PDB file of C-alpha atoms and ligand atoms in Angstrom:
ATOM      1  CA  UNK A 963      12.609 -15.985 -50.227  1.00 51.00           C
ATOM      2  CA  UNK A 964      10.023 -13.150 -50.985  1.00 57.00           C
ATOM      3  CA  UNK A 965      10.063 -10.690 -52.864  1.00 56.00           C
ATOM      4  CA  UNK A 966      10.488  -8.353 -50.235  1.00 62.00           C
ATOM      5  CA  UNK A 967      13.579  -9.571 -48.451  1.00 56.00           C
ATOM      6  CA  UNK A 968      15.173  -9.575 -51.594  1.00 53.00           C
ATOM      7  CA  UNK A 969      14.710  -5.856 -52.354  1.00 54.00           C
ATOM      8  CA  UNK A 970      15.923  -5.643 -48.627  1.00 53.00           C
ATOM      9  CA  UNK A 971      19.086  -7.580 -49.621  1.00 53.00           C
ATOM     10  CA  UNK A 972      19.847  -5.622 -52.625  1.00 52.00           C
ATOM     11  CA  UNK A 973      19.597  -2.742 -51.213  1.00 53.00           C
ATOM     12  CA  UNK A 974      22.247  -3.455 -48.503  1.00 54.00           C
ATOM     13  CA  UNK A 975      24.681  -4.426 -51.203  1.00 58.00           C
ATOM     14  CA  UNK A 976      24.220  -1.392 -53.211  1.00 56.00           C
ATOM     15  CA  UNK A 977      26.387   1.142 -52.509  1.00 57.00           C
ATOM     16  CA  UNK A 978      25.229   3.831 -49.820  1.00 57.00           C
ATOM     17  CA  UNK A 979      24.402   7.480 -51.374  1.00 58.00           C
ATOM     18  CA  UNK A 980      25.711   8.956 -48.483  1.00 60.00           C
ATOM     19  CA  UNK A 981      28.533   7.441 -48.062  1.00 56.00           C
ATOM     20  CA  UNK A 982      31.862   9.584 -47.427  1.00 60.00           C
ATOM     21  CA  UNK A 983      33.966  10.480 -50.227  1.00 61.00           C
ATOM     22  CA  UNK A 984      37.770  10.991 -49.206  1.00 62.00           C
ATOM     23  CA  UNK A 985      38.189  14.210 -51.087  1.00 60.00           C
ATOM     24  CA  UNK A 986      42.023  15.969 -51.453  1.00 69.00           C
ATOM     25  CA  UNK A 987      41.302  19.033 -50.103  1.00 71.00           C
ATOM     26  CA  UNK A 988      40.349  19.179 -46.385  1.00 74.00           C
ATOM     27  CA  UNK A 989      36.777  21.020 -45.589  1.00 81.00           C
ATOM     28  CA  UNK A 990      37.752  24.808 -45.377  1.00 84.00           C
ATOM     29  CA  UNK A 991      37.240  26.368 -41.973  1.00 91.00           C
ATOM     30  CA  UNK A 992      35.440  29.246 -41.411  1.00 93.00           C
ATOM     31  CA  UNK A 993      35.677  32.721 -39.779  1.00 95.00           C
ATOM     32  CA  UNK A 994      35.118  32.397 -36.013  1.00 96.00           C
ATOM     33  CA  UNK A 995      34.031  34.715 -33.774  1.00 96.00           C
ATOM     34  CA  UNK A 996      35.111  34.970 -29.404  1.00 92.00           C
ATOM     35  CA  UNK A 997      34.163  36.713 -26.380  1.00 92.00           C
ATOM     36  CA  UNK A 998      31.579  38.952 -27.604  1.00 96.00           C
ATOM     37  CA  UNK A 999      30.489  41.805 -25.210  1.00 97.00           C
ATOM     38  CA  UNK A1000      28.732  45.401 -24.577  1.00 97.00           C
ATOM     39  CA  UNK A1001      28.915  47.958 -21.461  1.00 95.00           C
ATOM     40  CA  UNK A1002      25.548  47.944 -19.508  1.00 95.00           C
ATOM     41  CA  UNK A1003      23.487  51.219 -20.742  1.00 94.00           C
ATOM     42  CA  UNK A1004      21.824  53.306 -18.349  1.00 91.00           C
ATOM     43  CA  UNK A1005      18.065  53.862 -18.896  1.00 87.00           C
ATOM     44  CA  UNK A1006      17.244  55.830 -21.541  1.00 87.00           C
ATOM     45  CA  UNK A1007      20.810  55.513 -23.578  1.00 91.00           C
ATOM     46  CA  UNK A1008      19.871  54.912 -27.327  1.00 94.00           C
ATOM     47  CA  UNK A1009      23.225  53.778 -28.329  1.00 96.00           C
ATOM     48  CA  UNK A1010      25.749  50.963 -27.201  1.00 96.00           C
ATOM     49  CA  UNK A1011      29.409  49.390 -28.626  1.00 96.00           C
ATOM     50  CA  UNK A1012      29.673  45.777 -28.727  1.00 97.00           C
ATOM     51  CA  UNK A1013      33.616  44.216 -28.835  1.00 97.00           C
ATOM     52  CA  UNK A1014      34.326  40.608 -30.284  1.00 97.00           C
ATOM     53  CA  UNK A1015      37.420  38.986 -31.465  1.00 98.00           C
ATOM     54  CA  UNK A1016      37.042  37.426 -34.997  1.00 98.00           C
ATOM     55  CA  UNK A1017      39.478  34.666 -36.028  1.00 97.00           C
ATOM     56  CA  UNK A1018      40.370  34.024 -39.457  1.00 96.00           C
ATOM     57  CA  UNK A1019      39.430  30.327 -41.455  1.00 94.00           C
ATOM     58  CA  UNK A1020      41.531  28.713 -43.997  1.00 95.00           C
ATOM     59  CA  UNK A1021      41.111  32.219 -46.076  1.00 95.00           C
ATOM     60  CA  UNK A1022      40.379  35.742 -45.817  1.00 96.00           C
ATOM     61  CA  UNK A1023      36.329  36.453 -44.628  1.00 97.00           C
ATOM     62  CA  UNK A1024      35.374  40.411 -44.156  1.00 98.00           C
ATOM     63  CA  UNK A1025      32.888  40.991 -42.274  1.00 98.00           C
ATOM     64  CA  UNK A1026      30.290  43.262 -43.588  1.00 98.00           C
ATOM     65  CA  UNK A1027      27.533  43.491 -41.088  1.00 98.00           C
ATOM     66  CA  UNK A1028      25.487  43.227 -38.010  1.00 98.00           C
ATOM     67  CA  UNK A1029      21.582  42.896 -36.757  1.00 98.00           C
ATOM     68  CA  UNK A1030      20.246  41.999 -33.264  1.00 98.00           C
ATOM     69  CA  UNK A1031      16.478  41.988 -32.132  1.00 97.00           C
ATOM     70  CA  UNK A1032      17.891  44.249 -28.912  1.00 97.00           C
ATOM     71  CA  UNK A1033      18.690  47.607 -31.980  1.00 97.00           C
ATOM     72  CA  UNK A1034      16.827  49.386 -34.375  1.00 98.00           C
ATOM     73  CA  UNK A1035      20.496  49.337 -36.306  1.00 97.00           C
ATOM     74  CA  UNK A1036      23.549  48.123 -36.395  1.00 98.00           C
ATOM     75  CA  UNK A1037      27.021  49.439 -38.083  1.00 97.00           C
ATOM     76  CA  UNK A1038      30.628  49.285 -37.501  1.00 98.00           C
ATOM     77  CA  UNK A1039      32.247  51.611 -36.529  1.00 97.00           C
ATOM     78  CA  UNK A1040      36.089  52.591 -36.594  1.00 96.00           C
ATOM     79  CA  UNK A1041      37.893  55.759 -34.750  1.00 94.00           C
ATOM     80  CA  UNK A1042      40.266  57.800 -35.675  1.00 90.00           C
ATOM     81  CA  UNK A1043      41.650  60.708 -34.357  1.00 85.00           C
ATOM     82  CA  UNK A1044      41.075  64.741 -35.944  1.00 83.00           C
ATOM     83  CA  UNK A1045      41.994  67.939 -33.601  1.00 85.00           C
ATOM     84  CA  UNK A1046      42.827  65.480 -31.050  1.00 86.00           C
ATOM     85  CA  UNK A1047      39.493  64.122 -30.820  1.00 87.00           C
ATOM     86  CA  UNK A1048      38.603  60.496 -30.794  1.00 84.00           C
ATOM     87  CA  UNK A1049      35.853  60.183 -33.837  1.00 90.00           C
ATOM     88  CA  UNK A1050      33.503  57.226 -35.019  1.00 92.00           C
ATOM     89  CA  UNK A1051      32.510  56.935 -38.560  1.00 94.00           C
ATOM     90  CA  UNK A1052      30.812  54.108 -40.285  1.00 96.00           C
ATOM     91  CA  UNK A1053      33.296  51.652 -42.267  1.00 96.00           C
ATOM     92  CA  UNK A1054      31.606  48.931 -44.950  1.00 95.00           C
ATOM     93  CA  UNK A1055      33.149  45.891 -43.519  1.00 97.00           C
ATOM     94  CA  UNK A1056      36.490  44.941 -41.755  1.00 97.00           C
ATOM     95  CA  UNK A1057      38.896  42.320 -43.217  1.00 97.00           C
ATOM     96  CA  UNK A1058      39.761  38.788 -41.014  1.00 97.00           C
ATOM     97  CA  UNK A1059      42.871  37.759 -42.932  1.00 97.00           C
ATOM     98  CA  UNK A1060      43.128  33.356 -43.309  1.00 96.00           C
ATOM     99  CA  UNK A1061      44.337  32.426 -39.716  1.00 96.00           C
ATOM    100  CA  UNK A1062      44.584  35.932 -38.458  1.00 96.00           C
ATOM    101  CA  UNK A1063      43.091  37.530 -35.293  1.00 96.00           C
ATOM    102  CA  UNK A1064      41.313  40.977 -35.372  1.00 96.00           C
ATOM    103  CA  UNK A1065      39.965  42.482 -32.355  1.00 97.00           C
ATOM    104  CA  UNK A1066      37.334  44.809 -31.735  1.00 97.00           C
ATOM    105  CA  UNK A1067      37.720  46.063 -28.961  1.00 95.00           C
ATOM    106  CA  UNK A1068      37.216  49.888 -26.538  1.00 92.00           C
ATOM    107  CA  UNK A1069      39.391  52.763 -28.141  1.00 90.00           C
ATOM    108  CA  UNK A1070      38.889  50.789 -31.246  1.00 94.00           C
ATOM    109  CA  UNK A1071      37.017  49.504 -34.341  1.00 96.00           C
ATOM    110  CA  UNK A1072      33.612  47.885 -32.825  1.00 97.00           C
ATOM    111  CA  UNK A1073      30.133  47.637 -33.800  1.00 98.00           C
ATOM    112  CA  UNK A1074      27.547  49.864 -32.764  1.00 98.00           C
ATOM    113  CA  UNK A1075      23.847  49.431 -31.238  1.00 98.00           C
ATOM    114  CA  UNK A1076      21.599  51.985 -32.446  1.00 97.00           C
ATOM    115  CA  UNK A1077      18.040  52.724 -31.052  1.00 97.00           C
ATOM    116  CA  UNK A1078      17.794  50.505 -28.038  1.00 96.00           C
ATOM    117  CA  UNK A1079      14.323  50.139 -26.862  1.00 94.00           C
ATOM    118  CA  UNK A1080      15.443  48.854 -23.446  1.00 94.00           C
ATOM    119  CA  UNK A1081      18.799  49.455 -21.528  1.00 94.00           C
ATOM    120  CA  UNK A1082      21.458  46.579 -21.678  1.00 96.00           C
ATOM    121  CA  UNK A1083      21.802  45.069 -18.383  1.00 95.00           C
ATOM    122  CA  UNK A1084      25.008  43.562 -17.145  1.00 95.00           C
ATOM    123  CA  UNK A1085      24.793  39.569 -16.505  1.00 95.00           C
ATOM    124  CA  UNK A1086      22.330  39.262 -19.642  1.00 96.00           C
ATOM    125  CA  UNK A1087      23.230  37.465 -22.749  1.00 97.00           C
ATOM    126  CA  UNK A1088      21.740  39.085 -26.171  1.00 98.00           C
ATOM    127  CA  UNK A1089      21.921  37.452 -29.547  1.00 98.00           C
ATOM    128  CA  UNK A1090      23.423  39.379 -32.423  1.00 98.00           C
ATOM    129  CA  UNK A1091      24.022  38.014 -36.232  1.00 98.00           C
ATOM    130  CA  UNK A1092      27.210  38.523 -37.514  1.00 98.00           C
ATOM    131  CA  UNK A1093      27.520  38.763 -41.694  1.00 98.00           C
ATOM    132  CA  UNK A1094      30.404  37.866 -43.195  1.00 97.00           C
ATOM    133  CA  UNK A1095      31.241  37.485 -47.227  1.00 97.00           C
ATOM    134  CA  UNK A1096      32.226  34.433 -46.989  1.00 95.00           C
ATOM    135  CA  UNK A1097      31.044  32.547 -44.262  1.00 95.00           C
ATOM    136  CA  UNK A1098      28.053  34.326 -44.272  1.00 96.00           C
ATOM    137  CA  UNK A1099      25.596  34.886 -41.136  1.00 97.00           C
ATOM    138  CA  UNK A1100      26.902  33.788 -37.678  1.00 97.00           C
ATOM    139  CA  UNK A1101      25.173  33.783 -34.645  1.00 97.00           C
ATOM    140  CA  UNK A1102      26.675  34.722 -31.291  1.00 97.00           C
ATOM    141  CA  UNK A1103      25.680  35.899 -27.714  1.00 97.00           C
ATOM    142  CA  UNK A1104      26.612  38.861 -26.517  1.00 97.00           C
ATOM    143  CA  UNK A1105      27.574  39.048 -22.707  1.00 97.00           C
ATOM    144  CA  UNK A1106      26.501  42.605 -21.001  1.00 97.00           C
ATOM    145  CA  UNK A1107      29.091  43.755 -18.626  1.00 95.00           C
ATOM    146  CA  UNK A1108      29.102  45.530 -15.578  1.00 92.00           C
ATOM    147  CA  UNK A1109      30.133  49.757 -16.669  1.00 80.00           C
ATOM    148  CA  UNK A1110      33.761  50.663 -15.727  1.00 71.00           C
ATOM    149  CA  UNK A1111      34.849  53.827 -14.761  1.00 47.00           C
ATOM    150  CA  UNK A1112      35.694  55.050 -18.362  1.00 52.00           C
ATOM    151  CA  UNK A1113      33.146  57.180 -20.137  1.00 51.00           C
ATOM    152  CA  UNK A1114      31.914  55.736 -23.331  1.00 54.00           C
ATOM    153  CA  UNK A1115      33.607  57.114 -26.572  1.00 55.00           C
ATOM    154  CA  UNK A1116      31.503  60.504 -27.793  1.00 54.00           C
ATOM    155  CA  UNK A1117      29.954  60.492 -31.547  1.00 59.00           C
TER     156      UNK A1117
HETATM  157 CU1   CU B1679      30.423  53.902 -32.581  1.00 74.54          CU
END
């Protein structure tokens, strides 16, 4: 036998490095995030809301930001309601509770798009980057809807 079969033999009986270790604990699961989606703009509309529902892990995420290459910027937003007016203000991050569901969706907490250089158009996809404190960044596409009838939410 040479010398190199040997080494070849030896290192088939040695135990593999990557070889699964049967640990307690199952892998956590992180936050996920479904059915992402914005309103179509019309030309020469510098702002836009996108909805998403995000779906909690094995623990509590929060998720503390946004960025996509279609907007300058990218905050959430919640509204609440002064003098009977509907009102966005920026909020630092919304909490996804382990196994719970938040939605973000029209009349409600959502992220905003701000400085579009080019409308949305409905049947395109866009990618946006979602950051979480846990989980950290997750990618999704956004799908660009057809406008309804109702007027987007004034700032
Ligand atoms: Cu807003």
């Amino acid at each position: 036998m040479n010398l190199r079969v040997t080494f070849a033999l030896l290192a088939l009986a040695l135990p593999h490095p990557a070889a699964p270790t049967f640990a307690a604990e199952p892998a956590p699961q992180p936050v996920t995030v479904g059915a992402a989606w914005a309103r179509a703009t019309p030309p020469g509309t510098a702002v836009a809301a996108v909805y998403l529902t995000l779906s909690g892990g094995s623990r509590a995420d929060r998720l503390v930001g946004a960025a996509t290459p279609r907007a300058e910027m990218a905050q959430i937003h919640v509204v609440s309601e002064a003098d009977g007016m509907a009102q966005m203000r920026p909020t630092a991050g919304v909490d996804v509770p382990a196994r719970g569901s938040v939605a973000l969706a029209p009349q409600g907490t959502h992220l905003m798009l701000m400085g579009l250089p080019q409308p949305l158009v409905a049947g395109e996809r866009f990618p946006l980057t979602l950051q979480f404190e846990q989980a950290g960044k997750v990618d999704v596409n956004v799908e660009v809807r057809a406008p309804g009838t109702a007027p987007p939410p004034a700032h």
